[in-house]
C-alpha positions as a printed NumPy array, in Angstrom:
array([[ 17.665, -23.776,  25.955],
       [ 20.7  , -22.395,  28.245],
       [ 24.213, -23.655,  27.809],
       [ 27.808, -23.274,  29.312],
       [ 30.206, -22.172,  26.708],
       [ 28.742, -24.73 ,  24.2  ],
       [ 27.908, -23.811,  20.398],
       [ 24.273, -24.116,  19.627],
       [ 24.107, -25.292,  15.394],
       [ 23.584, -22.424,  13.506],
       [ 20.129, -22.498,  11.89 ],
       [ 20.096, -19.619,   9.552],
       [ 16.223, -17.956,   9.832],
       [ 15.582, -16.893,   6.465],
       [ 13.634, -13.373,   6.614],
       [ 15.6  , -11.224,   3.916],
       [ 16.702, -12.342,   0.615],
       [ 17.929, -15.498,  -1.531],
       [ 21.735, -14.882,  -1.558],
       [ 21.794, -13.855,   2.495],
       [ 24.609, -14.901,   4.57 ],
       [ 25.431, -18.437,   5.764],
       [ 28.602, -19.982,   6.626],
       [ 30.672, -22.232,   4.148],
       [ 31.809, -25.594,   5.303],
       [ 34.964, -25.741,   7.243],
       [ 34.721, -22.133,   8.192],
       [ 36.408, -21.322,  11.56 ],
       [ 34.535, -21.131,  14.337],
       [ 34.522, -17.145,  15.121],
       [ 34.999, -16.081,  11.965],
       [ 33.634, -12.286,  11.388],
       [ 31.746, -11.394,   7.851],
       [ 31.086,  -7.893,   7.295],
       [ 28.211,  -6.892,   4.729],
       [ 29.128,  -4.325,   2.211],
       [ 25.947,  -2.871,   2.655],
       [ 25.975,  -2.478,   6.79 ],
       [ 26.292,   1.23 ,   7.782],
       [ 29.429,   2.146,  10.202],
       [ 28.774,   1.625,  13.522],
       [ 27.515,   4.677,  15.67 ],
       [ 28.371,   3.979,  19.75 ],
       [ 25.573,   5.608,  22.432],
       [ 26.141,   5.491,  25.942],
       [ 23.458,   5.916,  28.792],
       [ 24.708,   5.021,  32.176],
       [ 23.116,   5.778,  35.377],
       [ 22.071,   5.624,  38.866],
       [ 19.413,   6.593,  41.135],
       [ 20.359,   9.653,  41.026],
       [ 22.531,  10.447,  37.646],
       [ 21.959,  10.218,  34.247],
       [ 24.489,  10.72 ,  31.53 ],
       [ 24.031,  10.222,  27.514],
       [ 25.985,  10.814,  24.889],
       [ 27.486,   9.196,  22.014],
       [ 31.767,   7.405,  22.048],
       [ 33.608,   8.461,  19.209],
       [ 35.519,   4.566,  20.191],
       [ 34.94 ,   1.569,  21.969],
       [ 37.701,   2.466,  24.334],
       [ 36.129,   5.164,  25.812],
       [ 33.172,   3.219,  27.761],
       [ 35.696,   2.098,  29.464],
       [ 35.497,   4.444,  32.949],
       [ 31.971,   3.749,  32.92 ],
       [ 32.037,   0.029,  33.172],
       [ 34.107,   0.017,  36.42 ],
       [ 31.958,   2.361,  38.114],
       [ 28.954,   1.004,  40.024],
       [ 26.242,   2.8  ,  38.109],
       [ 24.52 ,   0.742,  35.203],
       [ 25.825,   1.794,  31.595],
       [ 23.834,   0.707,  28.262],
       [ 25.959,   0.93 ,  25.58 ],
       [ 24.152,   0.629,  21.948],
       [ 26.305,  -0.052,  18.981],
       [ 23.745,   0.78 ,  15.958],
       [ 25.618,  -0.598,  12.421],
       [ 27.953,  -3.248,  11.494],
       [ 29.774,  -1.775,   9.055],
       [ 33.267,  -2.273,  10.981],
       [ 34.952,  -5.302,  11.532],
       [ 38.139,  -2.869,  13.267],
       [ 35.536,  -1.424,  15.601],
       [ 33.515,  -4.545,  16.468],
       [ 36.816,  -6.501,  17.786],
       [ 37.98 ,  -3.397,  19.622],
       [ 34.747,  -3.446,  20.84 ],
       [ 35.093,  -7.393,  21.422],
       [ 38.183,  -6.518,  23.295],
       [ 36.717,  -4.057,  25.536],
       [ 33.732,  -5.955,  26.419],
       [ 35.78 ,  -9.12 ,  26.411],
       [ 33.341, -11.141,  24.653],
       [ 34.084, -14.756,  23.827],
       [ 34.812, -15.485,  19.573],
       [ 31.147, -16.953,  19.196],
       [ 29.116, -14.078,  20.58 ],
       [ 31.256, -11.627,  18.716],
       [ 30.124, -13.943,  15.752],
       [ 26.814, -14.038,  16.368],
       [ 26.574, -10.62 ,  16.657],
       [ 28.083,  -9.86 ,  13.208],
       [ 27.36 , -12.851,  10.995],
       [ 23.425, -12.19 ,  10.892],
       [ 20.718, -13.285,  10.379],
       [ 21.44 , -15.382,  13.606],
       [ 18.25 , -17.557,  14.946],
       [ 17.26 , -15.742,  18.155],
       [ 18.392, -17.613,  21.01 ],
       [ 20.214, -17.537,  24.702],
       [ 23.285, -18.442,  25.95 ],
       [ 25.206, -18.212,  28.886],
       [ 28.918, -17.704,  29.104],
       [ 28.816, -17.872,  32.889],
       [ 30.051, -13.693,  33.423],
       [ 27.916, -12.555,  30.451],
       [ 24.619, -13.87 ,  29.524],
       [ 24.053, -13.603,  25.513],
       [ 20.306, -13.221,  23.911],
       [ 19.79 , -12.709,  20.308],
       [ 16.196, -11.343,  18.954],
       [ 14.676, -10.164,  16.599],
       [ 12.949,  -6.442,  16.182],
       [ 10.049,  -5.923,  13.965],
       [  9.049,  -1.912,  13.475],
       [  6.589,  -1.034,  11.189],
       [  6.991,   0.841,   7.764],
       [  5.035,   4.49 ,   8.494],
       [  4.658,   4.921,   4.755],
       [  4.001,   1.877,   2.859],
       [  2.813,  -2.128,   4.268],
       [  4.745,  -3.985,   5.44 ],
       [  8.038,  -3.293,   8.689],
       [ 11.465,  -3.112,   8.89 ],
       [ 12.892,  -6.024,  11.054],
       [ 16.579,  -6.468,  12.413],
       [ 18.378,  -8.456,  14.391],
       [ 19.188,  -7.335,  18.176],
       [ 22.152,  -8.789,  20.115],
       [ 21.897,  -8.287,  23.863],
       [ 25.025,  -9.058,  25.779],
       [ 24.463,  -8.855,  30.109],
       [ 27.237,  -8.247,  31.768],
       [ 27.383,  -7.84 ,  36.271],
       [ 26.465,  -3.94 ,  35.984],
       [ 26.115,  -3.072,  32.147],
       [ 24.407,  -3.996,  29.053],
       [ 25.591,  -3.902,  25.673],
       [ 23.216,  -4.152,  22.579],
       [ 24.348,  -4.164,  18.773],
       [ 21.568,  -3.158,  15.819],
       [ 21.954,  -4.09 ,  12.167],
       [ 21.242,  -0.386,  11.393],
       [ 20.726,   3.131,  13.223],
       [ 17.391,   3.942,  11.789],
       [ 14.682,   1.842,  13.458],
       [ 14.284,   0.898,  16.672],
       [ 11.856,   0.59 ,  19.397],
       [ 13.686,   1.492,  22.368],
       [ 13.257,   5.206,  22.678],
       [ 10.393,   4.546,  25.164],
       [ 12.903,   2.91 ,  27.352],
       [ 15.513,   5.446,  27.118],
       [ 12.902,   8.1  ,  28.136],
       [ 11.714,   6.517,  31.144],
       [ 15.306,   5.879,  31.947],
       [ 16.6  ,   9.484,  31.447],
       [ 12.996,  10.868,  33.398],
       [ 14.059,   8.428,  36.053],
       [ 10.08 ,   6.734,  35.447],
       [  8.765,   3.838,  36.935],
       [ 11.618,   1.588,  38.898],
       [ 14.333,   1.267,  36.091],
       [ 16.91 ,   3.488,  37.491],
       [ 16.444,   1.436,  40.827],
       [ 17.104,  -1.707,  39.634],
       [ 20.525,  -3.214,  38.011],
       [ 21.079,  -4.462,  34.294],
       [ 19.377,  -7.365,  34.275],
       [ 16.128,  -5.334,  34.606],
       [ 17.121,  -3.584,  31.893],
       [ 17.793,  -6.255,  29.919],
       [ 14.465,  -7.365,  30.853],
       [ 12.99 ,  -3.558,  29.424],
       [ 14.936,  -3.635,  26.151],
       [ 13.766,  -7.167,  26.079],
       [  9.729,  -6.329,  26.729],
       [ 10.016,  -3.055,  23.835],
       [ 11.151,  -5.637,  21.216],
       [  8.585,  -7.735,  21.744],
       [  5.971,  -5.529,  22.395],
       [  6.956,  -3.807,  18.664],
       [  5.365,  -6.521,  17.469],
       [  1.993,  -5.717,  18.604],
       [  1.46 ,  -2.348,  16.115],
       [  2.911,  -4.28 ,  13.332],
       [  0.002,  -6.806,  13.665],
       [ -2.637,  -4.463,  13.936],
       [ -1.551,  -2.974,  10.756],
       [ -2.062,  -6.791,   9.387],
       [ -5.303,  -6.89 ,  11.1  ],
       [ -6.563,  -3.569,   9.324],
       [ -5.308,  -5.002,   5.925],
       [ -7.153,  -8.343,   6.344],
       [-10.455,  -6.405,   6.779],
       [-10.202,  -4.507,   3.867],
       [ -9.105,  -7.268,   1.741],
       [-12.178,  -9.467,   3.287],
       [-14.52 ,  -7.109,   2.017],
       [-12.414,  -6.504,  -1.327],
       [-12.149, -10.123,  -1.937],
       [-15.902, -10.511,  -1.741],
       [-17.12 ,  -7.609,  -3.586],
       [-14.608,  -6.703,  -6.283],
       [-11.82 ,  -9.749,  -6.288],
       [ -8.683,  -8.526,  -8.577],
       [ -5.242, -10.023,  -9.556],
       [ -3.628,  -7.511,  -7.412],
       [ -6.166,  -8.804,  -4.762],
       [ -4.605, -12.405,  -4.774],
       [ -1.107, -10.607,  -5.07 ],
       [ -1.631,  -8.808,  -1.919],
       [ -3.211, -12.086,  -0.007],
       [  0.123, -14.198,  -1.013],
       [  2.107, -10.877,   0.108],
       [  0.492, -10.944,   3.607],
       [  0.591, -14.8  ,   3.639],
       [  4.927, -14.612,   3.542],
       [  4.806, -11.032,   5.886],
       [  3.21 , -13.273,   8.64 ],
       [  5.339, -16.462,   7.971],
       [  8.547, -13.9  ,   8.489],
       [  7.069, -12.785,  11.509],
       [  6.355, -16.252,  12.673],
       [  9.568, -17.492,  11.953],
       [ 10.627, -14.32 ,  14.044],
       [  8.828, -14.394,  17.187],
       [  8.786, -18.341,  17.578],
       [ 12.519, -18.934,  18.732],
       [ 12.299, -15.929,  20.949],
       [  9.467, -17.322,  22.412],
       [ 11.625, -20.883,  23.023],
       [ 14.422, -18.576,  24.125],
       [ 12.876, -16.725,  27.261],
       [ 11.303, -19.62 ,  28.399],
       [ 14.393, -20.979,  28.874],
       [ 15.917, -18.171,  30.141],
       [ 12.276, -17.989,  32.803],
       [ 13.276, -22.299,  33.278],
       [ 16.64 , -22.421,  33.573],
       [ 17.755, -19.345,  35.005],
       [ 21.115, -17.267,  35.147],
       [ 23.202, -16.35 ,  38.264],
       [ 22.862, -12.614,  36.319],
       [ 19.198, -12.284,  36.273],
       [ 17.619, -11.999,  39.807],
       [ 14.525, -14.145,  41.046],
       [ 12.778, -10.578,  40.949],
       [ 13.656, -10.238,  37.3  ],
       [ 12.828, -13.43 ,  36.314],
       [  8.793, -12.77 ,  37.027],
       [  9.018,  -9.953,  35.27 ],
       [ 10.753, -12.316,  32.234],
       [  7.272, -14.287,  33.063],
       [  5.248, -11.075,  31.658],
       [  7.339, -10.888,  28.605],
       [  6.511, -14.463,  27.849],
       [  3.241, -14.201,  28.116],
       [  3.299, -11.427,  25.752],
       [  4.822, -13.774,  23.331],
       [  2.374, -15.98 ,  23.492],
       [ -0.178, -13.651,  22.074],
       [  2.023, -12.158,  19.741],
       [  2.119, -16.263,  18.601],
       [ -1.862, -16.831,  18.981],
       [ -2.024, -13.721,  16.91 ],
       [ -0.169, -14.234,  14.27 ],
       [ -1.218, -18.027,  14.042],
       [ -5.044, -16.325,  13.726],
       [ -3.855, -14.109,  11.266],
       [ -2.062, -16.5  ,   9.325],
       [ -5.349, -18.795,   9.385],
       [ -7.474, -16.062,   7.856],
       [ -5.039, -15.169,   4.875],
       [ -5.237, -18.87 ,   4.099],
       [ -9.053, -18.521,   4.174],
       [ -8.943, -15.472,   1.761],
       [ -7.326, -16.95 ,  -0.62 ],
       [-10.503, -20.032,  -0.594],
       [-12.515, -16.954,  -0.283],
       [-11.01 , -15.217,  -3.546],
       [-11.692, -18.51 ,  -5.675],
       [-15.132, -18.825,  -4.511],
       [-15.564, -14.829,  -5.437],
       [-14.456, -15.412,  -8.856],
       [-16.24 , -18.414,  -9.02 ],
       [-19.428, -16.286,  -7.983],
       [-18.379, -13.396, -10.645],
       [-18.123, -15.924, -13.211],
       [-21.566, -17.448, -12.19 ],
       [-23.122, -14.44 , -12.082],
       [-21.889, -13.287, -15.697],
       [-23.118, -16.014, -17.1  ],
       [-26.469, -15.871, -15.474],
       [-26.964, -12.342, -17.441],
       [-26.142, -13.603, -20.471],
       [-28.913, -17.014, -19.676],
       [-31.25 , -14.485, -18.977],
       [-30.314, -11.877, -22.167],
       [-30.522, -15.304, -24.352],
       [-33.324, -16.47 , -22.981],
       [-35.165, -13.14 , -23.434],
       [-34.59 , -13.161, -27.239],
       [-35.027, -16.738, -27.956],
       [-39.022, -15.867, -28.214],
       [-37.793, -13.274, -30.172],
       [-36.148, -14.622, -32.033],
       [-38.799, -17.408, -32.985],
       [-41.349, -14.581, -33.763],
       [-39.367, -12.892, -36.106],
       [-38.164, -16.139, -37.428],
       [-41.815, -17.182, -38.674],
       [-42.337, -13.587, -39.924],
       [-39.149, -14.073, -42.183],
       [-40.481, -16.98 , -43.844],
       [-42.014, -14.899, -46.527],
       [-45.477, -16.5  , -47.028],
       [-47.06 , -15.978, -50.53 ],
       [-50.715, -14.777, -49.307],
       [-51.939, -14.982, -52.954],
       [-52.258, -18.203, -53.054],
       [-54.098, -18.942, -50.056],
       [-55.411, -16.305, -46.555],
       [-54.021, -19.049, -44.855],
       [-50.105, -18.033, -45.709],
       [-49.561, -15.614, -42.63 ],
       [-52.442, -13.172, -43.63 ],
       [-50.684, -10.775, -40.73 ],
       [-48.452,  -9.417, -43.864],
       [-50.939,  -7.79 , -45.209],
       [-52.665,  -6.037, -42.101],
       [-52.014,  -2.351, -41.66 ],
       [-51.329,  -2.409, -38.224],
       [-49.308,  -5.401, -38.146],
       [-45.867,  -4.343, -37.66 ],
       [-46.63 ,  -2.261, -34.607],
       [-48.496,  -5.38 , -33.116],
       [-45.733,  -7.313, -33.95 ],
       [-43.235,  -4.891, -32.127],
       [-45.513,  -4.655, -29.054],
       [-46.127,  -8.604, -28.734],
       [-42.582,  -8.892, -28.656],
       [-42.015,  -5.994, -26.053],
       [-45.092,  -8.079, -24.064],
       [-42.787, -10.711, -24.417],
       [-39.733,  -9.921, -23.358],
       [-41.304,  -7.416, -20.416],
       [-43.36 , -10.573, -18.951],
       [-40.243, -12.803, -19.078],
       [-38.527, -10.509, -17.215],
       [-41.188, -10.114, -14.657],
       [-41.414, -13.653, -14.083],
       [-37.252, -13.731, -13.843],
       [-37.43 , -10.969, -10.811],
       [-40.033, -12.793,  -9.269],
       [-38.328, -15.697,  -9.048],
       [-35.351, -13.908,  -8.048],
       [-33.115, -14.687, -10.483],
       [-32.389, -10.788, -11.123],
       [-30.805, -10.282,  -7.748],
       [-27.182, -10.246,  -6.767],
       [-26.388, -13.853,  -4.662],
       [-24.172, -11.656,  -2.434],
       [-24.699,  -8.668,  -0.396],
       [-22.288,  -6.826,   2.34 ],
       [-23.748,  -4.901,   5.067],
       [-22.04 ,  -1.732,   5.246],
       [-22.17 ,  -0.528,   8.973]])
């Protein structure tokens, strides 16, 4: 919901480790907590209109003041949360409400939107796929929209998905430099939502590989990979679900800072969040189904082993019976009926031949019944 100067209850979305940040009971509203591992803030400015473009790194927040007083559109991108002094000075330059500054700094915050009359706050979660390993990077991005500026604050400077937006502004592609700051906020938010699709494509490929591995050669490592995918998909669901609701409330309730034309574009952004949600739910169901398939595959593998052992035992049962008969040591001197074969010249080779015929006959019988074939086969394209 979009609310006027009202604080929504803080709901911590657990996307990191167990000892992540949370407020202690009775904490003063507006209190800022800085993580010791947070990198120092780096401030980048992009100022533009239809004819001019400036992109530079700022040393202090105060250097942004002249650009905020101009009629051009200013995008101030702060990367890093490791300095309380710089962040407080940033809040003074942009006249941020103390609760806004608290939401920006105290991460993780649940994705949401809040209207502060002359400013609009949107908390989003951005994901970027890892290049050399499975999984993804996840960080909070705060968007503060003003009349002619957009302030974005990221947790760290290493990963983001805004380079396409920066390139469009620099090369003057599309209509972004003809529109206001609200369209810039939409472009940034749309880039955040679209950043989920490459991550989900990787999970689709991993699930396909696991489906074949689960059936053909399931191992304890396969089970661990299934659990890992399920947990990571749950993180994606927790990230995109409230983000979808926040965009929906922004479209439904509106804001004086967002024009009707940009609200139409936000509908497309909302459609993308719905698509992401559908893909996440689909992959979660597939990952959950893989667990049942894994248990069935392990049971089937055990049945295959038991089948082989049973066939081997069945073949040796009549051979053991024959060997047992000839191992009773009958006395042929007492009676010619006491195993006369013991005195035959070809008795031993004949006995082995009978055993071989019995074994081959049983194998042929098992093969004809289809008991020697694998019960599960995978067709490869």
